[in-house]
GROMACS .gro file of C-alpha atoms in nm:
model
  346
    1MET     CA    1   0.000   0.000   0.000
    2VAL     CA    2   0.151   0.333  -0.108
    3ASP     CA    3   0.158   0.604   0.158
    4PHE     CA    4   0.018   0.927   0.013
    5SER     CA    5   0.147   1.157   0.287
    6TYR     CA    6   0.284   1.500   0.203
    7THR     CA    7   0.643   1.588   0.295
    8GLU     CA    8   0.696   1.906   0.494
    9PRO     CA    9   0.938   2.145   0.319
   10PRO     CA   10   1.265   2.223   0.501
   11GLN     CA   11   1.272   2.540   0.707
   12ARG     CA   12   1.513   2.719   0.472
   13VAL     CA   13   1.246   2.689   0.198
   14THR     CA   14   0.942   2.790   0.402
   15GLU     CA   15   1.116   3.105   0.518
   16LYS     CA   16   1.135   3.226   0.158
   17LEU     CA   17   0.792   3.120   0.036
   18GLU     CA   18   0.602   3.415   0.175
   19ASP     CA   19   0.763   3.705  -0.005
   20GLY     CA   20   0.957   3.547  -0.294
   21LEU     CA   21   0.687   3.596  -0.556
   22ALA     CA   22   0.606   3.952  -0.447
   23GLN     CA   23   0.972   4.049  -0.475
   24ALA     CA   24   0.994   3.886  -0.818
   25ILE     CA   25   0.692   4.079  -0.943
   26ARG     CA   26   0.844   4.410  -0.836
   27ALA     CA   27   1.181   4.326  -0.992
   28ALA     CA   28   1.019   4.204  -1.314
   29GLU     CA   29   0.818   4.525  -1.351
   30GLU     CA   30   1.139   4.725  -1.352
   31MET     CA   31   1.310   4.485  -1.592
   32VAL     CA   32   1.024   4.473  -1.843
   33SER     CA   33   1.019   4.849  -1.876
   34GLY     CA   34   1.373   4.833  -2.016
   35LEU     CA   35   1.325   4.543  -2.258
   36PRO     CA   36   1.290   4.599  -2.634
   37ASP     CA   37   0.959   4.511  -2.795
   38THR     CA   38   0.918   4.147  -2.893
   39ALA     CA   39   0.669   3.979  -3.122
   40ALA     CA   40   0.582   3.619  -3.197
   41ARG     CA   41   0.789   3.485  -3.485
   42SER     CA   42   0.628   3.273  -3.753
   43ASP     CA   43   0.830   2.988  -3.902
   44ARG     CA   44   0.741   2.775  -4.203
   45ASP     CA   45   0.803   2.408  -4.260
   46GLY     CA   46   1.162   2.365  -4.371
   47ASP     CA   47   1.291   2.699  -4.238
   48ILE     CA   48   1.651   2.676  -4.122
   49GLU     CA   49   1.800   2.822  -3.806
   50HIS     CA   50   2.172   2.809  -3.732
   51LEU     CA   51   2.270   2.716  -3.376
   52GLY     CA   52   2.645   2.762  -3.378
   53ALA     CA   53   2.784   2.500  -3.615
   54VAL     CA   54   2.458   2.303  -3.610
   55THR     CA   55   2.180   2.357  -3.861
   56ALA     CA   56   1.831   2.319  -3.715
   57VAL     CA   57   1.521   2.275  -3.928
   58HIS     CA   58   1.171   2.387  -3.830
   59ARG     CA   59   0.916   2.119  -3.908
   60PHE     CA   60   0.537   2.119  -3.888
   61VAL     CA   61   0.400   1.767  -3.862
   62ASP     CA   62   0.038   1.647  -3.855
   63ALA     CA   63  -0.014   1.342  -3.635
   64PRO     CA   64  -0.323   1.163  -3.497
   65GLY     CA   65  -0.487   1.325  -3.196
   66ASP     CA   66  -0.814   1.457  -3.058
   67SER     CA   67  -1.016   1.239  -3.300
   68GLU     CA   68  -0.852   1.413  -3.597
   69THR     CA   69  -0.495   1.533  -3.627
   70LEU     CA   70  -0.275   1.774  -3.433
   71ARG     CA   71  -0.015   1.996  -3.591
   72TRP     CA   72   0.312   1.990  -3.400
   73HIS     CA   73   0.604   2.228  -3.432
   74VAL     CA   74   0.930   2.036  -3.400
   75VAL     CA   75   1.284   2.166  -3.440
   76GLU     CA   76   1.516   1.898  -3.573
   77ALA     CA   77   1.895   1.888  -3.567
   78GLY     CA   78   2.142   1.615  -3.650
   79ALA     CA   79   2.144   1.312  -3.878
   80ARG     CA   80   1.842   1.083  -3.864
   81SER     CA   81   2.078   0.786  -3.872
   82ASP     CA   82   2.212   0.884  -3.527
   83PRO     CA   83   2.039   0.790  -3.199
   84THR     CA   84   1.738   1.011  -3.130
   85VAL     CA   85   1.704   1.246  -2.834
   86VAL     CA   86   1.360   1.404  -2.774
   87PHE     CA   87   1.332   1.725  -2.570
   88LEU     CA   88   1.016   1.848  -2.391
   89HIS     CA   89   1.013   2.198  -2.245
   90GLY     CA   90   0.826   2.342  -1.947
   91LEU     CA   91   0.630   2.658  -1.862
   92PRO     CA   92   0.671   2.931  -1.988
   93ASP     CA   93   0.906   2.787  -2.246
   94SER     CA   94   0.919   2.635  -2.593
   95TRP     CA   95   1.163   2.436  -2.803
   96TRP     CA   96   1.402   2.729  -2.755
   97GLN     CA   97   1.472   2.613  -2.400
   98TRP     CA   98   1.686   2.340  -2.556
   99HIS     CA   99   1.874   2.537  -2.824
  100HIS     CA  100   2.204   2.507  -2.633
  101ALA     CA  101   2.151   2.129  -2.611
  102LEU     CA  102   2.074   2.106  -2.984
  103GLU     CA  103   2.390   2.302  -3.057
  104GLY     CA  104   2.600   2.082  -2.829
  105LEU     CA  105   2.456   1.743  -2.922
  106GLY     CA  106   2.332   1.795  -3.277
  107GLN     CA  107   2.656   1.693  -3.445
  108ARG     CA  108   2.630   1.340  -3.309
  109TYR     CA  109   2.268   1.285  -3.207
  110HIS     CA  110   1.938   1.319  -3.391
  111CYS     CA  111   1.769   1.587  -3.179
  112LEU     CA  112   1.397   1.667  -3.178
  113ALA     CA  113   1.285   1.963  -2.968
  114VAL     CA  114   0.906   1.972  -2.955
  115ASP     CA  115   0.672   2.261  -2.884
  116LEU     CA  116   0.423   2.097  -2.651
  117LYS     CA  117   0.058   2.107  -2.748
  118GLY     CA  118  -0.077   2.450  -2.654
  119TYR     CA  119   0.266   2.616  -2.662
  120GLY     CA  120   0.486   2.790  -2.917
  121GLN     CA  121   0.379   2.712  -3.272
  122SER     CA  122   0.210   2.380  -3.201
  123ASP     CA  123  -0.167   2.323  -3.212
  124LYS     CA  124  -0.370   2.514  -2.954
  125ARG     CA  125  -0.723   2.395  -3.022
  126SER     CA  126  -0.936   2.254  -2.743
  127GLY     CA  127  -0.915   1.880  -2.683
  128ASP     CA  128  -0.745   1.633  -2.451
  129TYR     CA  129  -0.501   1.816  -2.224
  130ARG     CA  130  -0.464   1.540  -1.967
  131GLN     CA  131  -0.099   1.445  -1.916
  132ALA     CA  132  -0.172   1.089  -2.030
  133GLY     CA  133  -0.366   1.213  -2.332
  134VAL     CA  134  -0.093   1.449  -2.448
  135ALA     CA  135   0.165   1.174  -2.392
  136ALA     CA  136  -0.032   0.941  -2.618
  137GLN     CA  137  -0.050   1.212  -2.883
  138LEU     CA  138   0.326   1.265  -2.854
  139GLY     CA  139   0.370   0.891  -2.906
  140ALA     CA  140   0.167   0.924  -3.227
  141LEU     CA  141   0.393   1.212  -3.334
  142LEU     CA  142   0.706   1.001  -3.278
  143ASP     CA  143   0.549   0.722  -3.483
  144GLU     CA  144   0.469   0.970  -3.760
  145LEU     CA  145   0.833   1.083  -3.754
  146GLY     CA  146   0.955   0.725  -3.777
  147VAL     CA  147   1.128   0.734  -3.438
  148GLY     CA  148   1.200   0.394  -3.284
  149GLU     CA  149   1.418   0.400  -2.972
  150PHE     CA  150   1.492   0.737  -2.815
  151THR     CA  151   1.625   0.914  -2.508
  152LEU     CA  152   1.383   1.160  -2.348
  153ILE     CA  153   1.491   1.485  -2.179
  154THR     CA  154   1.229   1.697  -2.003
  155HIS     CA  155   1.196   2.009  -1.790
  156ASP     CA  156   0.926   2.139  -1.557
  157ARG     CA  157   0.573   2.083  -1.694
  158GLY     CA  158   0.709   1.870  -1.974
  159SER     CA  159   0.803   1.612  -1.710
  160PRO     CA  160   0.449   1.500  -1.610
  161VAL     CA  161   0.381   1.436  -1.979
  162GLY     CA  162   0.716   1.260  -2.001
  163ASP     CA  163   0.626   1.042  -1.701
  164HIS     CA  164   0.332   0.895  -1.892
  165LEU     CA  165   0.525   0.872  -2.219
  166VAL     CA  166   0.809   0.673  -2.059
  167ALA     CA  167   0.564   0.440  -1.884
  168ALA     CA  168   0.378   0.376  -2.210
  169MET     CA  169   0.677   0.338  -2.443
  170GLY     CA  170   0.861   0.070  -2.246
  171ALA     CA  171   1.177  -0.057  -2.417
  172ARG     CA  172   1.165   0.215  -2.684
  173VAL     CA  173   1.298   0.456  -2.420
  174ARG     CA  174   1.674   0.423  -2.377
  175GLY     CA  175   1.698   0.676  -2.096
  176TYR     CA  176   1.490   0.941  -1.922
  177GLY     CA  177   1.653   1.270  -1.821
  178ARG     CA  178   1.375   1.399  -1.598
  179GLY     CA  179   1.413   1.765  -1.511
  180GLN     CA  180   1.283   2.007  -1.255
  181GLN     CA  181   0.956   1.858  -1.139
  182HIS     CA  182   0.828   1.704  -0.818
  183LEU     CA  183   0.887   1.329  -0.804
  184TRP     CA  184   0.827   1.131  -0.483
  185HIS     CA  185   0.783   1.417  -0.234
  186LEU     CA  186   0.521   1.692  -0.252
  187HIS     CA  187   0.350   1.955  -0.040
  188PRO     CA  188   0.070   2.194  -0.146
  189ARG     CA  189   0.275   2.497  -0.040
  190LEU     CA  190   0.526   2.405  -0.311
  191HIS     CA  191   0.295   2.446  -0.609
  192PRO     CA  192   0.121   2.786  -0.576
  193GLN     CA  193   0.113   2.812  -0.955
  194GLU     CA  194  -0.169   2.556  -0.967
  195GLN     CA  195  -0.413   2.797  -0.804
  196LEU     CA  196  -0.295   3.080  -1.029
  197MET     CA  197  -0.340   2.873  -1.345
  198GLN     CA  198  -0.687   2.756  -1.243
  199SER     CA  199  -0.808   3.108  -1.168
  200ALA     CA  200  -1.040   3.305  -1.395
  201GLY     CA  201  -0.764   3.559  -1.448
  202ALA     CA  202  -0.509   3.309  -1.580
  203PRO     CA  203  -0.559   3.386  -1.954
  204ALA     CA  204  -0.514   3.757  -1.894
  205MET     CA  205  -0.201   3.693  -1.687
  206LEU     CA  206  -0.051   3.464  -1.950
  207GLY     CA  207  -0.150   3.702  -2.226
  208GLU     CA  208   0.099   3.957  -2.093
  209ALA     CA  209   0.395   3.749  -2.211
  210PRO     CA  210   0.678   3.994  -2.126
  211SER     CA  211   0.557   4.041  -1.769
  212PHE     CA  212   0.470   3.675  -1.710
  213VAL     CA  213   0.791   3.527  -1.850
  214THR     CA  214   1.014   3.782  -1.680
  215THR     CA  215   0.837   3.736  -1.345
  216VAL     CA  216   0.874   3.357  -1.355
  217TYR     CA  217   1.240   3.373  -1.452
  218THR     CA  218   1.310   3.633  -1.182
  219TRP     CA  219   1.125   3.431  -0.919
  220LEU     CA  220   1.271   3.089  -0.983
  221ALA     CA  221   1.617   3.148  -1.132
  222GLU     CA  222   1.928   3.173  -0.916
  223ARG     CA  223   2.158   3.298  -1.192
  224PRO     CA  224   2.066   3.562  -1.450
  225VAL     CA  225   1.915   3.436  -1.774
  226ALA     CA  226   2.085   3.594  -2.076
  227GLN     CA  227   1.870   3.863  -2.234
  228PRO     CA  228   1.864   3.697  -2.580
  229ASP     CA  229   1.719   3.383  -2.421
  230LEU     CA  230   1.468   3.588  -2.223
  231LEU     CA  231   1.357   3.780  -2.532
  232ARG     CA  232   1.327   3.470  -2.749
  233THR     CA  233   1.126   3.295  -2.477
  234ILE     CA  234   0.891   3.593  -2.459
  235ALA     CA  235   0.851   3.588  -2.837
  236GLU     CA  236   0.775   3.215  -2.843
  237PHE     CA  237   0.522   3.259  -2.561
  238SER     CA  238   0.343   3.540  -2.747
  239HIS     CA  239   0.168   3.327  -3.008
  240PRO     CA  240  -0.212   3.369  -3.015
  241GLY     CA  241  -0.394   3.096  -2.828
  242ILE     CA  242  -0.127   3.011  -2.569
  243ALA     CA  243  -0.297   3.211  -2.295
  244THR     CA  244  -0.615   3.003  -2.321
  245ALA     CA  245  -0.453   2.669  -2.408
  246VAL     CA  246  -0.197   2.638  -2.126
  247PRO     CA  247  -0.452   2.660  -1.840
  248ARG     CA  248  -0.631   2.356  -1.988
  249TYR     CA  249  -0.350   2.138  -1.852
  250PHE     CA  250  -0.419   2.262  -1.500
  251HIS     CA  251  -0.795   2.216  -1.533
  252SER     CA  252  -0.744   1.861  -1.664
  253SER     CA  253  -0.536   1.738  -1.372
  254SER     CA  254  -0.376   1.849  -1.045
  255PHE     CA  255  -0.035   1.829  -0.886
  256ARG     CA  256  -0.175   1.580  -0.637
  257GLN     CA  257  -0.319   1.357  -0.909
  258GLU     CA  258   0.013   1.361  -1.095
  259TRP     CA  259   0.189   1.272  -0.770
  260VAL     CA  260  -0.051   0.987  -0.693
  261ASP     CA  261  -0.013   0.852  -1.048
  262ARG     CA  262   0.366   0.860  -1.018
  263ARG     CA  263   0.376   0.686  -0.684
  264SER     CA  264   0.114   0.426  -0.758
  265ARG     CA  265   0.176   0.321  -1.118
  266LEU     CA  266   0.406   0.535  -1.335
  267ILE     CA  267   0.741   0.502  -1.157
  268PRO     CA  268   0.700   0.123  -1.124
  269ALA     CA  269   0.641   0.108  -1.501
  270TRP     CA  270   0.965   0.284  -1.595
  271THR     CA  271   1.234   0.047  -1.721
  272ALA     CA  272   1.505   0.277  -1.860
  273PRO     CA  273   1.769   0.449  -1.645
  274VAL     CA  274   1.646   0.781  -1.506
  275LEU     CA  275   1.868   1.084  -1.449
  276LEU     CA  276   1.698   1.329  -1.214
  277LEU     CA  277   1.803   1.681  -1.311
  278GLN     CA  278   1.736   1.950  -1.052
  279GLY     CA  279   1.847   2.302  -0.971
  280ALA     CA  280   1.975   2.304  -0.613
  281HIS     CA  281   1.833   2.650  -0.543
  282ASP     CA  282   1.482   2.621  -0.687
  283PRO     CA  283   1.266   2.782  -0.416
  284LEU     CA  284   0.972   2.547  -0.485
  285GLN     CA  285   1.158   2.215  -0.526
  286PRO     CA  286   1.386   2.155  -0.227
  287ARG     CA  287   1.712   1.980  -0.309
  288GLU     CA  288   1.672   1.776   0.009
  289PHE     CA  289   1.389   1.586  -0.164
  290TYR     CA  290   1.643   1.453  -0.417
  291GLN     CA  291   1.930   1.377  -0.180
  292GLU     CA  292   1.774   1.084   0.002
  293PRO     CA  293   1.974   0.763  -0.053
  294SER     CA  294   1.652   0.563  -0.078
  295LEU     CA  295   1.526   0.763  -0.377
  296LEU     CA  296   1.739   0.587  -0.638
  297ALA     CA  297   1.623   0.249  -0.508
  298MET     CA  298   1.274   0.337  -0.637
  299LEU     CA  299   1.407   0.391  -0.991
  300PRO     CA  300   1.538   0.151  -1.255
  301PRO     CA  301   1.899   0.027  -1.233
  302GLY     CA  302   2.154   0.278  -1.356
  303SER     CA  303   1.954   0.580  -1.237
  304ASP     CA  304   2.121   0.882  -1.081
  305VAL     CA  305   2.072   1.243  -0.966
  306HIS     CA  306   2.248   1.557  -1.085
  307LEU     CA  307   2.206   1.881  -0.892
  308PHE     CA  308   2.297   2.198  -1.078
  309ASP     CA  309   2.420   2.497  -0.877
  310THR     CA  310   2.131   2.695  -1.022
  311GLY     CA  311   1.767   2.775  -0.974
  312HIS     CA  312   1.482   2.632  -1.178
  313PHE     CA  313   1.601   2.715  -1.530
  314TRP     CA  314   1.935   2.531  -1.554
  315PRO     CA  315   1.918   2.494  -1.938
  316PHE     CA  316   1.963   2.874  -1.950
  317GLU     CA  317   2.142   2.937  -1.619
  318ALA     CA  318   2.417   2.679  -1.679
  319PRO     CA  319   2.417   2.596  -2.052
  320GLN     CA  320   2.767   2.447  -2.072
  321GLU     CA  321   2.709   2.221  -1.774
  322THR     CA  322   2.370   2.123  -1.914
  323VAL     CA  323   2.523   2.015  -2.244
  324ARG     CA  324   2.799   1.821  -2.069
  325VAL     CA  325   2.561   1.638  -1.834
  326LEU     CA  326   2.312   1.554  -2.109
  327ALA     CA  327   2.589   1.437  -2.341
  328ASP     CA  328   2.732   1.208  -2.073
  329PHE     CA  329   2.388   1.062  -2.006
  330CYS     CA  330   2.307   1.009  -2.373
  331ASP     CA  331   2.647   0.850  -2.431
  332ARG     CA  332   2.579   0.609  -2.147
  333VAL     CA  333   2.231   0.498  -2.255
  334ALA     CA  334   2.279   0.530  -2.633
  335PRO     CA  335   2.658   0.532  -2.681
  336ARG     CA  336   2.828   0.679  -2.984
  337SER     CA  337   3.186   0.621  -3.094
  338SER     CA  338   3.265   0.982  -3.188
  339PRO     CA  339   3.370   1.234  -2.920
  340LEU     CA  340   3.145   1.515  -2.806
  341ALA     CA  341   3.133   1.795  -3.059
  342SER     CA  342   3.355   2.083  -2.960
  343ALA     CA  343   3.078   2.337  -3.031
  344THR     CA  344   2.938   2.410  -2.687
  345PRO     CA  345   2.756   2.728  -2.587
  346ALA     CA  346   2.951   3.023  -2.460
   0.00000   0.00000   0.00000
C-alpha cells in the first residue's frame, strides 16, 4: 500500500515562500520596462535556423490526436541515422529552452525539440489536455516521424507528460533525463502556480507574455538568464492561443493527481535508467527531496541524480554544464563512438 502523505518542506524553503513571488513581481516590472519590444515569430516548414555550427530545421508535422490530427512544431537537428534524443520543455518555455543542447549534441545525435501542445507554434485547439492524453499524442507524433528507440529529456511541466510517455513506451525509451519537477515528495505549499493557473484571471495573466515570462524567470532562477534567451522565450510565448490553451493542462489534472499517479503506477512502469536533473536553489523544489539515498532504489537500475548549482532554469542558467551532463547521459544509454562535438555554448 503506497503512503500518500505529504512531505513538509525544510525550514530554509518555508522562510522564503512568503515574499519570494512579491519580490519577483516588483523586480520584473522594472526589468520589463527596459526590454525591447518582442513579437511572436512565424516559421514555415523547412525553415533553417543556425545554432552555432549546427543547422536546425523547423518542421510542422500532422499526427493523430483529438479524433482528428494535431499539428506539432518540431525543431530537428542532427542526422536521422544517429540515436534520437527528444526534448520536452516546461512553462513558460518552448523548443528554444533546448537550443544550447541542440547546438552541443546535434553533431552526433538526432535531436527533436518539440513545442508541446498549446505552446509555441504547435496546435492550440481545445481537446485532450490530460498528461496521459498528451503523452499518447506525442507517441503518435514520434510514430509519424519514424522514431524507434529514443532518449527523453524533459523540464518542468514537460516532465508530467514525459512520465506517462516513458511508462507507455517501455523498451523504446533508452533513458529518461527527468528535469525540474516534483517526483516522490510533494506539499501543497510548493505548487502555488496551480491555483494561479486555475483562476479566472489566468488567460489575462498569461497574455501579458513579457511580464509573465520575466516574473517567472526572476522568481525561480538563481543565476541571470541571458537577455537573448529571455527575449526569445517571450517571443515564443506570445503566439495567439497560448494564454487560453496552457490553463487547460491545469484544469485537466492536479499536482496531487500527478503525484498519486507517479507513486502508484508510473514510476513502477519505468524500465530505462532515469537521471533526475534538478536546480539546487529552486525555491519550490527543495534539493533535500532529491538527496535521500533511498530515492534511487525506487528507480530503474543505472539511475542517478544531478544537482545543478542553479535555480529552476538550468538549461539557461548553466548551458555548458547542461550540455555536458546531457551528453554524458546520452552517451551512457545510447553510446556513440565519436567524441562530443567541440561546439558548446559560450
